[in-house]
Short mmCIF file of C-alpha atoms in Angstrom, two decimals:
data_model
loop_
_atom_site.label_atom_id
_atom_site.label_comp_id
_atom_site.label_asym_id
_atom_site.label_seq_id
_atom_site.Cartn_x
_atom_site.Cartn_y
_atom_site.Cartn_z
CA UNK Y 1 -12.94 -60.63 -47.16
CA UNK Y 2 -9.26 -60.49 -44.50
CA UNK Y 3 -7.42 -58.35 -46.57
CA UNK Y 4 -10.18 -55.73 -47.06
CA UNK Y 5 -10.69 -55.95 -43.66
CA UNK Y 6 -7.00 -55.48 -42.50
CA UNK Y 7 -8.44 -51.47 -44.44
CA UNK Y 8 -10.57 -50.85 -42.74
CA UNK Y 9 -9.06 -50.94 -38.99
CA UNK Y 10 -6.06 -49.23 -40.72
CA UNK Y 11 -8.15 -46.36 -42.71
CA UNK Y 12 -9.92 -46.20 -39.15
CA UNK Y 13 -6.82 -46.90 -36.72
CA UNK Y 14 -5.18 -43.37 -38.51
CA UNK Y 15 -9.20 -41.32 -39.22
CA UNK Y 16 -8.44 -41.22 -34.86
CA UNK Y 17 -4.69 -40.87 -34.25
CA UNK Y 18 -5.39 -38.47 -36.79
CA UNK Y 19 -7.71 -36.65 -34.88
CA UNK Y 20 -6.69 -37.06 -31.74
CA UNK Y 21 -3.30 -35.25 -32.54
CA UNK Y 22 -5.40 -32.43 -33.69
CA UNK Y 23 -7.12 -32.77 -30.57
CA UNK Y 24 -4.19 -32.80 -28.90
CA UNK Y 25 -3.43 -28.67 -31.21
CA UNK Y 26 -6.06 -27.78 -30.32
CA UNK Y 27 -6.07 -28.61 -26.60
CA UNK Y 28 -1.96 -27.13 -26.63
CA UNK Y 29 -3.88 -24.00 -28.80
CA UNK Y 30 -6.50 -23.18 -26.20
CA UNK Y 31 -4.01 -23.47 -23.17
CA UNK Y 32 -1.69 -20.92 -24.40
CA UNK Y 33 -4.49 -18.01 -24.73
CA UNK Y 34 -6.35 -19.60 -21.83
CA UNK Y 35 -5.09 -17.05 -18.66
CA UNK Y 36 -6.23 -19.27 -16.37
CA UNK Y 37 -3.80 -21.53 -17.02
CA UNK Y 38 -1.29 -23.20 -13.27
CA UNK Y 39 1.84 -19.98 -12.90
CA UNK Y 40 0.77 -17.74 -16.10
CA UNK Y 41 0.49 -14.26 -15.66
CA UNK Y 42 -0.95 -12.68 -18.13
CA UNK Y 43 -1.47 -9.37 -19.56
CA UNK Y 44 -4.24 -7.84 -20.47
CA UNK Y 45 -4.88 -3.76 -21.49
CA UNK Y 46 -6.91 -1.97 -19.14
CA UNK Y 47 -7.87 2.08 -19.76
CA UNK Y 48 -4.29 2.59 -16.84
CA UNK Y 49 -1.80 0.84 -18.18
CA UNK Y 50 -1.47 -3.20 -18.68
CA UNK Y 51 -3.52 -6.05 -16.23
CA UNK Y 52 -0.95 -8.74 -14.64
CA UNK Y 53 -3.53 -10.97 -13.67
CA UNK Y 54 -2.27 -14.06 -12.46
CA UNK Y 55 -4.33 -16.61 -13.52
CA UNK Y 56 -4.37 -19.50 -10.42
CA UNK Y 57 -7.72 -19.78 -9.97
CA UNK Y 58 -7.97 -22.70 -11.21
CA UNK Y 59 -6.57 -23.76 -8.44
CA UNK Y 60 -8.89 -22.11 -5.89
CA UNK Y 61 -7.33 -18.67 -5.38
CA UNK Y 62 -9.60 -15.81 -6.27
CA UNK Y 63 -8.02 -13.79 -9.05
CA UNK Y 64 -7.34 -9.95 -9.34
CA UNK Y 65 -6.06 -7.69 -10.78
CA UNK Y 66 -3.32 -5.08 -10.66
CA UNK Y 67 -1.69 -1.81 -12.62
CA UNK Y 68 1.50 -2.10 -14.56
CA UNK Y 69 3.12 1.30 -14.55
CA UNK Y 70 6.10 2.43 -15.01
CA UNK Y 71 8.19 -0.43 -14.51
CA UNK Y 72 6.24 -1.61 -12.19
CA UNK Y 73 4.12 -5.01 -12.72
CA UNK Y 74 1.57 -6.24 -10.06
CA UNK Y 75 -0.60 -8.92 -10.15
CA UNK Y 76 -3.15 -8.38 -7.35
CA UNK Y 77 -5.43 -11.87 -5.72
CA UNK Y 78 -6.27 -13.15 -2.52
CA UNK Y 79 -6.72 -17.81 -1.21
CA UNK Y 80 -10.38 -17.97 -1.30
CA UNK Y 81 -12.14 -14.75 -1.01
CA UNK Y 82 -13.01 -11.75 -2.84
CA UNK Y 83 -10.05 -9.72 -3.26
CA UNK Y 84 -10.77 -6.14 -2.93
CA UNK Y 85 -12.37 -8.21 1.16
CA UNK Y 86 -9.18 -9.51 1.76
CA UNK Y 87 -6.06 -8.93 -0.82
CA UNK Y 88 -3.40 -7.48 -1.39
CA UNK Y 89 -0.85 -6.60 -3.97
CA UNK Y 90 2.16 -8.06 -4.27
CA UNK Y 91 4.20 -6.37 -7.59
CA UNK Y 92 7.17 -8.38 -9.22
CA UNK Y 93 9.90 -5.72 -10.14
CA UNK Y 94 11.65 -2.22 -8.59
CA UNK Y 95 9.75 0.90 -9.08
CA UNK Y 96 12.12 3.80 -10.63
CA UNK Y 97 13.95 5.65 -8.60
CA UNK Y 98 12.31 8.94 -8.93
CA UNK Y 99 8.62 6.73 -8.52
CA UNK Y 100 10.50 5.86 -5.31
CA UNK Y 101 12.42 9.81 -4.08
CA UNK Y 102 7.74 11.03 -4.60
CA UNK Y 103 6.43 8.18 -2.96
CA UNK Y 104 8.47 8.68 0.40
CA UNK Y 105 7.39 12.70 0.18
CA UNK Y 106 3.93 11.52 1.82
CA UNK Y 107 5.44 10.67 4.90
CA UNK Y 108 5.85 14.01 6.14
CA UNK Y 109 2.35 14.54 7.25
CA UNK Y 110 2.18 11.94 9.88
CA UNK Y 111 5.18 12.91 10.67
CA UNK Y 112 4.40 16.99 11.78
CA UNK Y 113 1.73 15.94 12.78
CA UNK Y 114 2.95 13.59 14.98
CA UNK Y 115 5.30 15.99 16.58
CA UNK Y 116 3.68 17.30 19.07
CA UNK Y 117 3.31 14.31 20.48
CA UNK Y 118 7.24 14.04 20.89
CA UNK Y 119 7.68 17.10 22.61
CA UNK Y 120 8.56 15.24 26.85
CA UNK Y 121 10.95 12.78 24.73
CA UNK Y 122 12.55 16.21 23.55
CA UNK Y 123 13.44 17.74 26.56
CA UNK Y 124 15.16 14.15 27.59
CA UNK Y 125 16.49 13.26 24.79
CA UNK Y 126 17.43 16.78 23.24
CA UNK Y 127 20.21 15.76 20.66
CA UNK Y 128 17.69 14.07 18.63
CA UNK Y 129 15.84 16.88 17.57
CA UNK Y 130 19.31 17.41 14.86
CA UNK Y 131 17.42 14.87 12.77
CA UNK Y 132 14.19 17.87 12.38
CA UNK Y 133 17.27 20.58 12.23
CA UNK Y 134 16.66 20.51 8.56
CA UNK Y 135 13.07 20.35 8.90
CA UNK Y 136 12.80 23.53 10.85
CA UNK Y 137 11.15 26.53 7.62
CA UNK Y 138 9.20 23.06 6.98
CA UNK Y 139 7.52 22.68 10.46
CA UNK Y 140 7.12 26.13 10.97
CA UNK Y 141 5.36 26.42 7.76
CA UNK Y 142 3.01 23.88 8.30
CA UNK Y 143 2.45 24.80 12.45
CA UNK Y 144 1.96 28.95 11.56
CA UNK Y 145 -0.48 28.12 7.93
CA UNK Y 146 -3.86 27.92 9.19
CA UNK Y 147 -5.40 24.63 7.84
CA UNK Y 148 -2.19 23.44 6.56
CA UNK Y 149 -2.93 19.70 8.12
CA UNK Y 150 -6.59 20.21 5.72
CA UNK Y 151 -4.90 21.50 2.85
CA UNK Y 152 -2.05 18.66 3.36
CA UNK Y 153 -4.10 15.61 3.47
CA UNK Y 154 -6.93 16.26 1.08
CA UNK Y 155 -3.88 17.64 -1.71
CA UNK Y 156 -3.14 14.52 -0.88
CA UNK Y 157 -6.03 12.30 -1.24
CA UNK Y 158 -6.59 13.89 -4.54
CA UNK Y 159 -4.24 14.88 -5.75
CA UNK Y 160 -2.23 12.01 -6.12
CA UNK Y 161 -4.41 8.89 -4.17
CA UNK Y 162 -6.93 9.10 -6.84
CA UNK Y 163 -4.73 10.61 -9.65
CA UNK Y 164 -3.76 7.61 -11.58
CA UNK Y 165 -0.84 9.27 -13.89
CA UNK Y 166 1.21 8.59 -10.48
CA UNK Y 167 1.88 4.51 -10.19
CA UNK Y 168 -0.16 2.64 -8.54
CA UNK Y 169 3.24 2.18 -5.73
CA UNK Y 170 2.89 5.98 -5.29
CA UNK Y 171 -0.79 6.47 -4.97
CA UNK Y 172 -0.35 3.16 -2.25
CA UNK Y 173 1.76 5.31 -0.02
CA UNK Y 174 0.33 7.95 -0.09
CA UNK Y 175 -3.28 5.84 1.72
CA UNK Y 176 -1.10 5.35 3.62
CA UNK Y 177 -0.08 7.61 5.19
CA UNK Y 178 -3.02 9.48 4.64
CA UNK Y 179 -4.47 6.84 7.03
CA UNK Y 180 -1.61 7.39 9.33
CA UNK Y 181 -3.27 10.27 9.99
CA UNK Y 182 -6.08 9.51 10.27
CA UNK Y 183 -5.45 6.79 13.04
CA UNK Y 184 -4.25 9.90 15.44
CA UNK Y 185 -6.90 10.98 15.81
CA UNK Y 186 -7.81 8.38 18.85
CA UNK Y 187 -4.08 9.40 20.43
CA UNK Y 188 -5.80 12.98 20.49
CA UNK Y 189 -8.97 11.47 21.98
CA UNK Y 190 -7.75 9.40 24.83
CA UNK Y 191 -5.88 12.15 25.59
CA UNK Y 192 -9.53 15.20 25.45
CA UNK Y 193 -11.32 11.97 27.35
CA UNK Y 194 -9.04 10.33 30.43
CA UNK Y 195 -5.71 13.13 30.28
CA UNK Y 196 -7.43 16.03 30.61
CA UNK Y 197 -7.07 18.63 34.38
CA UNK Y 198 -3.97 18.20 36.32
CA UNK Y 199 -1.38 16.27 36.20
CA UNK Y 200 0.90 15.26 39.12
CA UNK Y 201 2.18 11.75 40.63
CA UNK Y 202 1.07 8.61 38.38
CA UNK Y 203 -1.06 10.15 36.01
CA UNK Y 204 2.09 12.52 35.07
CA UNK Y 205 4.34 9.97 34.69
CA UNK Y 206 1.32 8.19 32.83
CA UNK Y 207 0.73 11.16 30.44
CA UNK Y 208 5.52 11.12 30.11
CA UNK Y 209 5.22 7.89 28.63
CA UNK Y 210 1.56 7.74 26.88
CA UNK Y 211 3.64 10.51 24.51
CA UNK Y 212 6.31 9.17 24.18
CA UNK Y 213 4.36 6.01 22.57
CA UNK Y 214 2.96 7.07 20.57
CA UNK Y 215 6.10 9.80 18.93
CA UNK Y 216 7.99 6.18 18.72
CA UNK Y 217 5.64 4.56 16.98
CA UNK Y 218 5.38 7.41 14.41
CA UNK Y 219 8.48 7.77 14.54
CA UNK Y 220 9.45 4.00 13.27
CA UNK Y 221 6.35 4.04 10.80
CA UNK Y 222 7.77 6.91 8.82
CA UNK Y 223 11.33 5.70 9.13
CA UNK Y 224 9.54 1.93 7.74
CA UNK Y 225 8.29 3.73 5.30
CA UNK Y 226 10.95 6.40 3.75
CA UNK Y 227 13.13 3.73 4.26
CA UNK Y 228 11.65 0.84 2.50
CA UNK Y 229 10.30 3.88 -0.61
CA UNK Y 230 13.87 5.13 -1.55
CA UNK Y 231 15.01 0.62 -1.16
CA UNK Y 232 11.83 0.50 -4.42
CA UNK Y 233 10.15 -2.20 -1.40
CA UNK Y 234 6.47 -1.57 -0.34
CA UNK Y 235 6.44 -1.08 3.27
CA UNK Y 236 3.27 -2.68 5.39
CA UNK Y 237 2.49 -0.50 8.27
CA UNK Y 238 0.39 -2.48 10.61
CA UNK Y 239 -3.00 -1.57 10.39
CA UNK Y 240 -3.33 0.24 7.83
CA UNK Y 241 -1.89 -1.35 4.55
CA UNK Y 242 -4.59 -3.86 3.94
CA UNK Y 243 -7.04 -0.34 3.94
CA UNK Y 244 -4.34 1.72 1.64
CA UNK Y 245 -4.76 -2.02 -0.49
CA UNK Y 246 -8.87 -1.48 -0.17
CA UNK Y 247 -8.22 1.61 -0.67
CA UNK Y 248 -5.91 1.36 -4.22
CA UNK Y 249 -6.74 -1.83 -6.16
CA UNK Y 250 -5.51 -0.96 -8.98
#
């Protein structure tokens, strides 16, 4: 009986070992296929290209989707929050030169609309107007063509932001410039409600300072946006970048 019991135990032990090895093999196979494994980025097919999914859901991170288009691979994630509410798209590859140039062009819109706030600045520092000399034909056309601002505004929104033939890098920057242009409504309202009427003394000084502040803010945003685009980086302008992310999730 002893040899038989020993053989039975050996047989059961061998079967258990084989079963354990099979379980480990199935677990390893499932882990390779699962997009939720920590640190793994999976590419899924999407109607607008390949989608990169950052599989960190098991660590308390809500994972989302981002499109890889024209040399761009993105993962869309936010910490313990819905992606559309506070998510941010992080690109791991730089766009090509063509996308960089196209993405920098929309920053002309807030520059042209904010140019009127620079009249006191250019009067005090006339040498700085040389920078805008190459844009003089465009500036004259923009300010003489009726409804030019509305035409450019809607052309950018429907022709670029909602056009998935462009990469997300281009569409995000176009949306960011549109929001920056909308932001210029605020100083216009302040001027109409609080800075109307004759201006002299302290009121005039406040008026000039207000104009200079708006112009310098717009100029700084435009310079930063264009420089970042040409360098292949995604510019994030405070106050509008998060809103642009929500408007252009993919």
